[in-house]
CSV table of C-alpha atoms in Angstrom, one decimal:
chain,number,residue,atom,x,y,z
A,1,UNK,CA,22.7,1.6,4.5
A,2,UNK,CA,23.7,4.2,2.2
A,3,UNK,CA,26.9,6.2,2.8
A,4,UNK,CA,27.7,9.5,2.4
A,5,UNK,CA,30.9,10.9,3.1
A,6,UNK,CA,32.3,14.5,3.4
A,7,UNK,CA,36.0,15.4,2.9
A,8,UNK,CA,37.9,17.3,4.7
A,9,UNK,CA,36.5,16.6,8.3
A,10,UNK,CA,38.5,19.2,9.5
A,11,UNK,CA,40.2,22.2,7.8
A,12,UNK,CA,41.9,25.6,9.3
A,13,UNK,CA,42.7,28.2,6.7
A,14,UNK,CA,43.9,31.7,6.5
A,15,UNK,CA,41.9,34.3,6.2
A,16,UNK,CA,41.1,35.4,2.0
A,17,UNK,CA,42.1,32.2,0.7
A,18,UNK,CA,39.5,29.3,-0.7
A,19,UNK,CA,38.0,26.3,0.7
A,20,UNK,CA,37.0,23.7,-0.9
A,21,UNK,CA,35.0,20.6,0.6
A,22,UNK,CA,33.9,18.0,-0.8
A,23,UNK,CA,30.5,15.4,-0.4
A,24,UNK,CA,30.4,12.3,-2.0
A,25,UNK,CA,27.3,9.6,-2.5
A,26,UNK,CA,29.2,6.3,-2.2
A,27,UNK,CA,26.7,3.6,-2.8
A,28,UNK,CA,24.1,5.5,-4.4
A,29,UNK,CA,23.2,8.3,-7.3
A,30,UNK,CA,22.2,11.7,-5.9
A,31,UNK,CA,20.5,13.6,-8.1
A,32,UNK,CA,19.8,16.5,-5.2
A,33,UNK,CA,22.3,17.1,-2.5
A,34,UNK,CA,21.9,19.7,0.2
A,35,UNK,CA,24.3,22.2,2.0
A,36,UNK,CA,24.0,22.8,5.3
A,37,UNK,CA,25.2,25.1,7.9
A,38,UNK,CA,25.4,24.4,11.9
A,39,UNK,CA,26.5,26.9,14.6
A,40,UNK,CA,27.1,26.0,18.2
A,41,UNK,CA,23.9,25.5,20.0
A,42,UNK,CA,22.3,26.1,16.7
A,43,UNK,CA,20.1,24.2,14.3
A,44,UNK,CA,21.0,23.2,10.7
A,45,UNK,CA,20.7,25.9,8.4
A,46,UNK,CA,19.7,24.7,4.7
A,47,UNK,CA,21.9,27.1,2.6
A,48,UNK,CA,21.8,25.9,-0.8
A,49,UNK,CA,20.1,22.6,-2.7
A,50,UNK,CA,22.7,21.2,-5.1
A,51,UNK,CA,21.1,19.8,-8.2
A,52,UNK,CA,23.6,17.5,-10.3
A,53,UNK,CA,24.1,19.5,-13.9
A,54,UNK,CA,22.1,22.5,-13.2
A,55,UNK,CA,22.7,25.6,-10.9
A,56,UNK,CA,22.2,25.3,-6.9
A,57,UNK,CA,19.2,27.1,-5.8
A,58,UNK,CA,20.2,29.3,-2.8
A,59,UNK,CA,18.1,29.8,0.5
A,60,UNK,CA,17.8,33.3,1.2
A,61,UNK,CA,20.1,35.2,2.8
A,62,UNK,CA,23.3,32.8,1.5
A,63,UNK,CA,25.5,34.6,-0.7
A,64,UNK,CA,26.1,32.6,-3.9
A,65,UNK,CA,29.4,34.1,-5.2
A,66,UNK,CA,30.6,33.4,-1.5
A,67,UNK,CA,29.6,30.1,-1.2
A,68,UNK,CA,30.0,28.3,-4.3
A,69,UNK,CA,28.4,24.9,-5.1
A,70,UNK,CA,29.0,22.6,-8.2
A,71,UNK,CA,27.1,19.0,-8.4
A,72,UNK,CA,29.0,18.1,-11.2
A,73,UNK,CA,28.3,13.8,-10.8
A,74,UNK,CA,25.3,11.7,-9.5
A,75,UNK,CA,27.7,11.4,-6.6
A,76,UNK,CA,29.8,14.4,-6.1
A,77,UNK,CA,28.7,17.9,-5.1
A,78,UNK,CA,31.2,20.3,-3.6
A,79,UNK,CA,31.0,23.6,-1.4
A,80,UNK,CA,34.0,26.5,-2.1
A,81,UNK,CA,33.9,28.7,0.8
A,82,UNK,CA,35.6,31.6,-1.6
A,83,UNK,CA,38.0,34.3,0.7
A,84,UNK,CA,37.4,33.2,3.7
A,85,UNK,CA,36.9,35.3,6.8
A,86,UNK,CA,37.4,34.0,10.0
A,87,UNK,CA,32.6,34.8,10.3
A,88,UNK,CA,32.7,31.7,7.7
A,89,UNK,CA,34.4,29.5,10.6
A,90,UNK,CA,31.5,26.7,11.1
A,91,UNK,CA,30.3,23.0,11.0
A,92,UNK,CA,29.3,22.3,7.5
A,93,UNK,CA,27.3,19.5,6.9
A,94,UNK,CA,25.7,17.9,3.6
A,95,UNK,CA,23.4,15.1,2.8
A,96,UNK,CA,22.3,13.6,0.0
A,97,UNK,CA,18.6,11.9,-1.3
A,98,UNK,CA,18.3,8.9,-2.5
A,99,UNK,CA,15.3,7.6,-4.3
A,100,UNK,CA,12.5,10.2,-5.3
A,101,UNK,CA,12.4,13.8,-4.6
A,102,UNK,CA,9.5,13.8,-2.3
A,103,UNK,CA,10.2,10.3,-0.9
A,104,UNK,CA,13.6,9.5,-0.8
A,105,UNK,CA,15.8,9.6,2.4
A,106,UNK,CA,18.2,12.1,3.1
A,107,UNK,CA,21.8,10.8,4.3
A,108,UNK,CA,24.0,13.0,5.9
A,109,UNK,CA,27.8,13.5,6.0
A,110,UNK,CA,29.8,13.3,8.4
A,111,UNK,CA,30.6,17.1,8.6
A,112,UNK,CA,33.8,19.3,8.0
A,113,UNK,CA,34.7,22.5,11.1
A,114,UNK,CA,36.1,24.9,8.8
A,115,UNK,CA,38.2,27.3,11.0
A,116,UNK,CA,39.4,30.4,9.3
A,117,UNK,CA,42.4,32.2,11.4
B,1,UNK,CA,6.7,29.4,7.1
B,2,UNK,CA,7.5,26.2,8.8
B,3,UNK,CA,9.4,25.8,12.3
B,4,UNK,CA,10.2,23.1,15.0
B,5,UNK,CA,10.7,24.1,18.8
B,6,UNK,CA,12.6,21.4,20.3
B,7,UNK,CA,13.5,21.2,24.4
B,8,UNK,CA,17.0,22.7,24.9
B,9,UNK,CA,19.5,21.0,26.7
B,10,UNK,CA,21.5,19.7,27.2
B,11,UNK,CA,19.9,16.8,29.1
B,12,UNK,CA,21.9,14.6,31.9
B,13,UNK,CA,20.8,11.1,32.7
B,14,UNK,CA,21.5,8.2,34.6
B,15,UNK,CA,21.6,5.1,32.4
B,16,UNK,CA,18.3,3.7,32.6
B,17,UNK,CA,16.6,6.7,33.3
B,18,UNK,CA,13.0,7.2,31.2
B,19,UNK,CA,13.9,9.7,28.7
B,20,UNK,CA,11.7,12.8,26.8
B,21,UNK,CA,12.9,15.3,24.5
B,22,UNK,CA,10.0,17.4,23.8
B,23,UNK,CA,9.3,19.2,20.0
B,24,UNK,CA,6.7,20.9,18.3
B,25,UNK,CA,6.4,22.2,15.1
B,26,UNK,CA,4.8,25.2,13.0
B,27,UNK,CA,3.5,23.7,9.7
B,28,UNK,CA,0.4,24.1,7.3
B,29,UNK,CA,-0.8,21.5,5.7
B,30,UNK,CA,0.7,18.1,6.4
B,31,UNK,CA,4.5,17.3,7.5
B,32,UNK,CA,6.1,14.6,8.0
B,33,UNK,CA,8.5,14.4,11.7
B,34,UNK,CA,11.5,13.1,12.3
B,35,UNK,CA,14.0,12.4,14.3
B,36,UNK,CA,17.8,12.5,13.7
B,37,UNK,CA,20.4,11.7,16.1
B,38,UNK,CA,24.0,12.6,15.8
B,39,UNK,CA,26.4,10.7,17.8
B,40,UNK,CA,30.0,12.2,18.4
B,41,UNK,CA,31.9,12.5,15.3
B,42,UNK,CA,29.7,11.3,12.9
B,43,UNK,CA,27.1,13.0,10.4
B,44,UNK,CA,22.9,12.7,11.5
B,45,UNK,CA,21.3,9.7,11.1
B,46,UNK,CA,17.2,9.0,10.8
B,47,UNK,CA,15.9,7.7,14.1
B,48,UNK,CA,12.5,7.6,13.4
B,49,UNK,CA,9.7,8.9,11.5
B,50,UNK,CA,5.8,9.9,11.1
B,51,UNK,CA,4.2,11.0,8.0
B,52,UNK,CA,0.7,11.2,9.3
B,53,UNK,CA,-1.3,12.0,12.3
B,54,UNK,CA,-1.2,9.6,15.1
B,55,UNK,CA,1.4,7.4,13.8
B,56,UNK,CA,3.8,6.2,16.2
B,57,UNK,CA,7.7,5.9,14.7
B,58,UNK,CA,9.6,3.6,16.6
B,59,UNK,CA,13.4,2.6,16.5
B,60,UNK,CA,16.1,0.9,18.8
B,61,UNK,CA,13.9,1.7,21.5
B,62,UNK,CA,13.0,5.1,21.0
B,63,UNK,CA,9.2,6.0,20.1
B,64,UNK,CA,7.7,9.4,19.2
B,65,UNK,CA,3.9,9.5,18.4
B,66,UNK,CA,2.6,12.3,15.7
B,67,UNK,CA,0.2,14.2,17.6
B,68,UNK,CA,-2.2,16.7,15.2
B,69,UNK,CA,-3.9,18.4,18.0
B,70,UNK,CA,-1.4,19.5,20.5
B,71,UNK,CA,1.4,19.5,17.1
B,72,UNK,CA,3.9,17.5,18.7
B,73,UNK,CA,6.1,15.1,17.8
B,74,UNK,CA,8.2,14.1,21.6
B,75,UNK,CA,10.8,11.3,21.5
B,76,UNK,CA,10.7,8.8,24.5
B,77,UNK,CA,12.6,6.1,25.5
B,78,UNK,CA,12.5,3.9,28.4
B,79,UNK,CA,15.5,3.1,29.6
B,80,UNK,CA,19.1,4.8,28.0
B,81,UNK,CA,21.9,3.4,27.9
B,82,UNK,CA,25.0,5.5,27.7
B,83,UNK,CA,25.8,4.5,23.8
B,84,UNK,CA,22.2,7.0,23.8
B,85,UNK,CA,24.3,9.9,24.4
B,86,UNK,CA,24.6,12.0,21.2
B,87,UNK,CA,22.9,15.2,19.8
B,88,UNK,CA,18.5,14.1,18.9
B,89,UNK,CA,17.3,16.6,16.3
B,90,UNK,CA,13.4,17.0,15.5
B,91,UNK,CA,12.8,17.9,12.0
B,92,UNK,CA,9.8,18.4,9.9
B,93,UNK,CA,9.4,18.1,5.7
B,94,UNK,CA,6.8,19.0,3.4
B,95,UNK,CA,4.6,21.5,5.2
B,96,UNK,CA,3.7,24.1,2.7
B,97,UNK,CA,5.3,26.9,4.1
B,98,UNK,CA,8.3,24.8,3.1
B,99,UNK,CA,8.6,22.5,0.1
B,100,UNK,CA,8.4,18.9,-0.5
B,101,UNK,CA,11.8,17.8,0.2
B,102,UNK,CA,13.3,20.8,2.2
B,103,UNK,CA,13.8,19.3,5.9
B,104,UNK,CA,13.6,22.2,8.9
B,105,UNK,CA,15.8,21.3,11.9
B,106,UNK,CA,15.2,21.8,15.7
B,107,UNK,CA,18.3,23.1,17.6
B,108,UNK,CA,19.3,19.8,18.3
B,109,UNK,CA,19.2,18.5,22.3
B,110,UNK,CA,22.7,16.8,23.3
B,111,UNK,CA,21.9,14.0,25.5
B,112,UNK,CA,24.8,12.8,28.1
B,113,UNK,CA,24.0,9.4,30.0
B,114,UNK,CA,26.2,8.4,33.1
B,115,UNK,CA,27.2,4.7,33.6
């Protein structure tokens, strides 16, 4: 099945520097890949939909200049945490759709635990 | 706008113990349900699905049946075996109060199942 595949897994930083993380498509084209957000014992939050050449659309609430997203390739989108505090630390998770917008499957990465010291 | 109530857990079994997760969901209109399940380490995965009432979605066991009237959507399985044991997350997509291709997550329920 189709593969997606988040890099890093894990990452500590220090607090105001910049993250950067990546989520790759790697047997498929994704025009729309999604950001999300997990805390312990928490859902997924959807923060941002990435689409490939334009600007992400931000859910409410998620602070673009702090979280910045660029889909730059049908199979790259990346998520810069930018000076990171240690409120940021979390499970970020993407996934990407294959196929049609309102049909296609969603495949998710494996994750990345940013901890910010 | 839309939301999915899932059972908290986390849930401890024997192994082949009858299992339900209970969830249900907050939609107009007409959603489809899911189910992802993410075992340790690895990103969420579909399970199963339902895109209209009274379907049944069905997969390595598990079965959840989209039920309309009482808006549920619980995941069942039979017997678990201990490669069960992950986190099951209900999720719904395309009620209106969301958007087509926007999914909303339960908490997730972490499942453990003892040899």
């Amino acid at each position: 099945g189709a593969v997606v595949s988040q890099h890093p897994s894990r990452v500590i930083c220090k607090s105001g520097t910049s993250v950067k993380i990546e989520c790759r498509s790697l047997d498929f084209q994704a025009t729309t890949m999604f950001w999300y957000r997990q805390f312990p014992k928490k859902s997924l939050m959807l923060m941002a939909t990435s689409n490939e050449g334009s600007k992400a659309t931000y859910e409410q609430g998620v602070e673009k200049d702090k979280f910045l997203i660029n889909h730059a390739s049908l199979t790259l989108s990346t998520l810069t945490v930018t000076s990171a505090h240690p409120e940021d630390s979390s499970f970020y998770i993407c996934s990407a759709q294959s196929g049609g917008r309102n049909t296609g499957e969603l495949f998710f990465g494996e994750g990345s635990r940013l901890t910010v010291l | 706008g839309d939301s999915v109530t899932q059972m908290e857990g986390p849930v401890t079994l024997s192994e082949e113990a009858f299992l339900t997760i209970n969830c249900t969901y907050t939609a107009t209109g007409y959603p489809s349900l899911f189910w992802y399940v993410q075992y340790p380490g690895e990103g969420l995965q579909l399970l199963l699905k339902a895109t209209k009432a009274d379907d049944k979605g069905s997969n390595k066991g598990f079965e959840a049946t989209y039920r309309k009237e009482t808006t549920s959507f619980h995941l069942e399985k039979g017997s678990v075996q201990v490669s069960d044991s992950a986190v099951y997350f209900c999720a719904l997509k395309g009620g209106r109060g969301g958007s087509n291709y926007k999914l909303t997550f339960g908490k997730g329920t972490l499942l453990t199942v003892n040899p």
